Amino acid sequence: MFLTVQRVSRMIERVFKASALNIAIQDGTDAGQSVPHVHAHIIPRNSGDMDHRGGKDAIYGMMESEEGDLGRQFQEHEGYGGQKRAKFPAVDADENRKPRSDEEMMREAEWLAQEIEREYSGGKQ
């Protein structure tokens, strides 16, 4: 898992021109896990990128927002629900975040899949 995180991280830094990353690994509901398997969030960061949202720690509220609620989406897809989503420690909410459509997220996922392929086929730029 950590080798995959490392590989994806290099691609994310290159593609998004990031100077740093937040990597959050969640394994278990008490750790904020929203999907029933261990997974990692890899978030590109740059100096001052969250200043307009209250500072560096605003990222935790963003991960906890409706758009970041993959567990709810999974439960709806599988036909069960009613479970409360695990939460990160409370931080200021991001009022300006706009939900993206499934189509937008699919295009982004396809683009990133192509970029990770470039990363390991010698096509780096």
PDB file of C-alpha atoms in Angstrom:
ATOM      1  CA  MET A   1       0.000   0.000   0.000  1.00  0.00           C
ATOM      2  CA  PHE A   2       2.752   2.446   0.883  1.00  0.00           C
ATOM      3  CA  LEU A   3       4.534   1.838  -2.425  1.00  0.00           C
ATOM      4  CA  THR A   4       1.302   2.676  -4.235  1.00  0.00           C
ATOM      5  CA  VAL A   5       0.847   5.826  -2.145  1.00  0.00           C
ATOM      6  CA  GLN A   6       4.434   6.822  -2.927  1.00  0.00           C
ATOM      7  CA  ARG A   7       3.978   6.266  -6.674  1.00  0.00           C
ATOM      8  CA  VAL A   8       0.667   8.094  -6.854  1.00  0.00           C
ATOM      9  CA  SER A   9       2.115  10.902  -4.709  1.00  0.00           C
ATOM     10  CA  ARG A  10       4.933  11.556  -7.190  1.00  0.00           C
ATOM     11  CA  MET A  11       2.431  11.797 -10.033  1.00  0.00           C
ATOM     12  CA  ILE A  12       0.096  14.056  -8.033  1.00  0.00           C
ATOM     13  CA  GLU A  13       2.981  16.412  -7.160  1.00  0.00           C
ATOM     14  CA  ARG A  14       4.022  16.619 -10.815  1.00  0.00           C
ATOM     15  CA  VAL A  15       0.565  17.003 -12.339  1.00  0.00           C
ATOM     16  CA  PHE A  16      -0.727  19.509  -9.791  1.00  0.00           C
ATOM     17  CA  LYS A  17       2.660  21.259  -9.334  1.00  0.00           C
ATOM     18  CA  ALA A  18       2.434  20.651  -5.591  1.00  0.00           C
ATOM     19  CA  SER A  19       5.214  21.531  -3.173  1.00  0.00           C
ATOM     20  CA  ALA A  20       3.850  19.174  -0.496  1.00  0.00           C
ATOM     21  CA  LEU A  21       1.135  16.614   0.197  1.00  0.00           C
ATOM     22  CA  ASN A  22      -1.293  15.704   2.942  1.00  0.00           C
ATOM     23  CA  ILE A  23      -1.634  11.941   3.167  1.00  0.00           C
ATOM     24  CA  ALA A  24      -4.413  10.643   5.395  1.00  0.00           C
ATOM     25  CA  ILE A  25      -4.731   6.906   5.914  1.00  0.00           C
ATOM     26  CA  GLN A  26      -7.903   5.632   7.511  1.00  0.00           C
ATOM     27  CA  ASP A  27      -8.418   2.094   8.751  1.00  0.00           C
ATOM     28  CA  GLY A  28     -11.481   1.699  10.938  1.00  0.00           C
ATOM     29  CA  THR A  29     -14.444   3.926  11.715  1.00  0.00           C
ATOM     30  CA  ASP A  30     -12.769   5.385  14.804  1.00  0.00           C
ATOM     31  CA  ALA A  31     -10.008   6.675  12.508  1.00  0.00           C
ATOM     32  CA  GLY A  32     -12.521   8.451  10.259  1.00  0.00           C
ATOM     33  CA  GLN A  33     -12.891   5.603   7.752  1.00  0.00           C
ATOM     34  CA  SER A  34     -15.896   6.199   5.507  1.00  0.00           C
ATOM     35  CA  VAL A  35     -15.505   3.225   3.137  1.00  0.00           C
ATOM     36  CA  PRO A  36     -15.191  -0.311   4.559  1.00  0.00           C
ATOM     37  CA  HIS A  37     -11.551  -0.858   3.560  1.00  0.00           C
ATOM     38  CA  VAL A  38      -8.259   0.833   4.297  1.00  0.00           C
ATOM     39  CA  HIS A  39      -7.622   3.748   1.960  1.00  0.00           C
ATOM     40  CA  ALA A  40      -5.435   6.810   1.634  1.00  0.00           C
ATOM     41  CA  HIS A  41      -6.289  10.373   0.693  1.00  0.00           C
ATOM     42  CA  ILE A  42      -3.430  12.031  -1.235  1.00  0.00           C
ATOM     43  CA  ILE A  43      -3.956  15.785  -1.326  1.00  0.00           C
ATOM     44  CA  PRO A  44      -1.651  18.155  -3.225  1.00  0.00           C
ATOM     45  CA  ARG A  45      -0.632  21.258  -1.266  1.00  0.00           C
ATOM     46  CA  ASN A  46       1.225  24.518  -1.871  1.00  0.00           C
ATOM     47  CA  SER A  47       2.398  27.278   0.426  1.00  0.00           C
ATOM     48  CA  GLY A  48      -0.537  29.423   1.557  1.00  0.00           C
ATOM     49  CA  ASP A  49      -3.117  27.352  -0.330  1.00  0.00           C
ATOM     50  CA  MET A  50      -5.565  27.381   2.583  1.00  0.00           C
ATOM     51  CA  ASP A  51      -4.912  30.894   3.898  1.00  0.00           C
ATOM     52  CA  HIS A  52      -8.226  32.161   2.469  1.00  0.00           C
ATOM     53  CA  ARG A  53     -10.068  29.300   4.201  1.00  0.00           C
ATOM     54  CA  GLY A  54      -8.666  29.706   7.677  1.00  0.00           C
ATOM     55  CA  GLY A  55      -5.222  28.137   7.392  1.00  0.00           C
ATOM     56  CA  LYS A  56      -3.539  24.811   6.755  1.00  0.00           C
ATOM     57  CA  ASP A  57      -5.861  22.749   8.964  1.00  0.00           C
ATOM     58  CA  ALA A  58      -8.931  23.676   6.869  1.00  0.00           C
ATOM     59  CA  ILE A  59      -8.121  20.591   4.805  1.00  0.00           C
ATOM     60  CA  TYR A  60      -9.677  18.338   7.464  1.00  0.00           C
ATOM     61  CA  GLY A  61     -13.066  20.012   7.152  1.00  0.00           C
ATOM     62  CA  MET A  62     -12.846  19.762   3.384  1.00  0.00           C
ATOM     63  CA  MET A  63     -12.200  16.021   3.590  1.00  0.00           C
ATOM     64  CA  GLU A  64     -15.201  15.688   5.865  1.00  0.00           C
ATOM     65  CA  SER A  65     -17.602  17.633   3.611  1.00  0.00           C
ATOM     66  CA  GLU A  66     -20.449  16.074   1.611  1.00  0.00           C
ATOM     67  CA  GLU A  67     -18.297  15.879  -1.525  1.00  0.00           C
ATOM     68  CA  GLY A  68     -15.751  13.835   0.396  1.00  0.00           C
ATOM     69  CA  ASP A  69     -18.356  11.434   1.789  1.00  0.00           C
ATOM     70  CA  LEU A  70     -17.486   8.346  -0.251  1.00  0.00           C
ATOM     71  CA  GLY A  71     -18.981   6.110   2.419  1.00  0.00           C
ATOM     72  CA  ARG A  72     -22.445   7.588   1.913  1.00  0.00           C
ATOM     73  CA  GLN A  73     -22.133   7.134  -1.857  1.00  0.00           C
ATOM     74  CA  PHE A  74     -21.030   3.522  -1.356  1.00  0.00           C
ATOM     75  CA  GLN A  75     -23.936   2.808   1.000  1.00  0.00           C
ATOM     76  CA  GLU A  76     -26.462   4.305  -1.430  1.00  0.00           C
ATOM     77  CA  HIS A  77     -24.991   2.271  -4.285  1.00  0.00           C
ATOM     78  CA  GLU A  78     -25.153  -0.954  -2.237  1.00  0.00           C
ATOM     79  CA  GLY A  79     -28.705  -0.244  -1.061  1.00  0.00           C
ATOM     80  CA  TYR A  80     -28.071   0.242   2.624  1.00  0.00           C
ATOM     81  CA  GLY A  81     -27.626   3.297   4.729  1.00  0.00           C
ATOM     82  CA  GLY A  82     -28.419   4.838   8.031  1.00  0.00           C
ATOM     83  CA  GLN A  83     -24.877   4.587   9.330  1.00  0.00           C
ATOM     84  CA  LYS A  84     -23.321   7.758  10.640  1.00  0.00           C
ATOM     85  CA  ARG A  85     -20.159   8.852   8.913  1.00  0.00           C
ATOM     86  CA  ALA A  86     -17.020   8.901  11.031  1.00  0.00           C
ATOM     87  CA  LYS A  87     -15.646  12.403  11.516  1.00  0.00           C
ATOM     88  CA  PHE A  88     -12.259  14.063  11.633  1.00  0.00           C
ATOM     89  CA  PRO A  89     -11.646  16.394  14.584  1.00  0.00           C
ATOM     90  CA  ALA A  90     -13.834  19.511  14.279  1.00  0.00           C
ATOM     91  CA  VAL A  91     -12.413  22.358  12.212  1.00  0.00           C
ATOM     92  CA  ASP A  92     -13.973  25.308  10.396  1.00  0.00           C
ATOM     93  CA  ALA A  93     -16.315  24.228   7.572  1.00  0.00           C
ATOM     94  CA  ASP A  94     -15.598  25.231   3.961  1.00  0.00           C
ATOM     95  CA  GLU A  95     -18.683  27.202   2.887  1.00  0.00           C
ATOM     96  CA  ASN A  96     -17.441  27.872  -0.665  1.00  0.00           C
ATOM     97  CA  ARG A  97     -16.908  24.305  -1.833  1.00  0.00           C
ATOM     98  CA  LYS A  98     -19.136  23.281  -4.753  1.00  0.00           C
ATOM     99  CA  PRO A  99     -20.129  19.647  -5.411  1.00  0.00           C
ATOM    100  CA  ARG A 100     -18.899  18.109  -8.668  1.00  0.00           C
ATOM    101  CA  SER A 101     -20.951  15.880 -10.935  1.00  0.00           C
ATOM    102  CA  ASP A 102     -20.203  12.183 -11.398  1.00  0.00           C
ATOM    103  CA  GLU A 103     -19.255  13.041 -14.988  1.00  0.00           C
ATOM    104  CA  GLU A 104     -16.684  15.636 -13.855  1.00  0.00           C
ATOM    105  CA  MET A 105     -15.166  13.210 -11.363  1.00  0.00           C
ATOM    106  CA  MET A 106     -15.030  10.446 -14.006  1.00  0.00           C
ATOM    107  CA  ARG A 107     -13.169  12.731 -16.441  1.00  0.00           C
ATOM    108  CA  GLU A 108     -10.701  13.635 -13.695  1.00  0.00           C
ATOM    109  CA  ALA A 109     -10.191   9.959 -12.768  1.00  0.00           C
ATOM    110  CA  GLU A 110      -9.542   9.032 -16.410  1.00  0.00           C
ATOM    111  CA  TRP A 111      -7.091  11.911 -16.797  1.00  0.00           C
ATOM    112  CA  LEU A 112      -5.207  10.911 -13.642  1.00  0.00           C
ATOM    113  CA  ALA A 113      -5.087   7.267 -14.787  1.00  0.00           C
ATOM    114  CA  GLN A 114      -3.380   8.466 -17.976  1.00  0.00           C
ATOM    115  CA  GLU A 115      -0.962  10.573 -15.923  1.00  0.00           C
ATOM    116  CA  ILE A 116       0.021   7.669 -13.658  1.00  0.00           C
ATOM    117  CA  GLU A 117       0.644   5.588 -16.796  1.00  0.00           C
ATOM    118  CA  ARG A 118       2.918   8.363 -18.114  1.00  0.00           C
ATOM    119  CA  GLU A 119       4.765   8.405 -14.794  1.00  0.00           C
ATOM    120  CA  TYR A 120       5.840   4.786 -15.207  1.00  0.00           C
ATOM    121  CA  SER A 121       6.192   4.540 -18.980  1.00  0.00           C
ATOM    122  CA  GLY A 122       9.014   7.078 -19.190  1.00  0.00           C
ATOM    123  CA  GLY A 123       6.790   9.889 -20.502  1.00  0.00           C
ATOM    124  CA  LYS A 124       7.414  12.317 -17.619  1.00  0.00           C
ATOM    125  CA  GLN A 125       7.341  16.025 -18.369  1.00  0.00           C
TER     126      GLN A 125
END
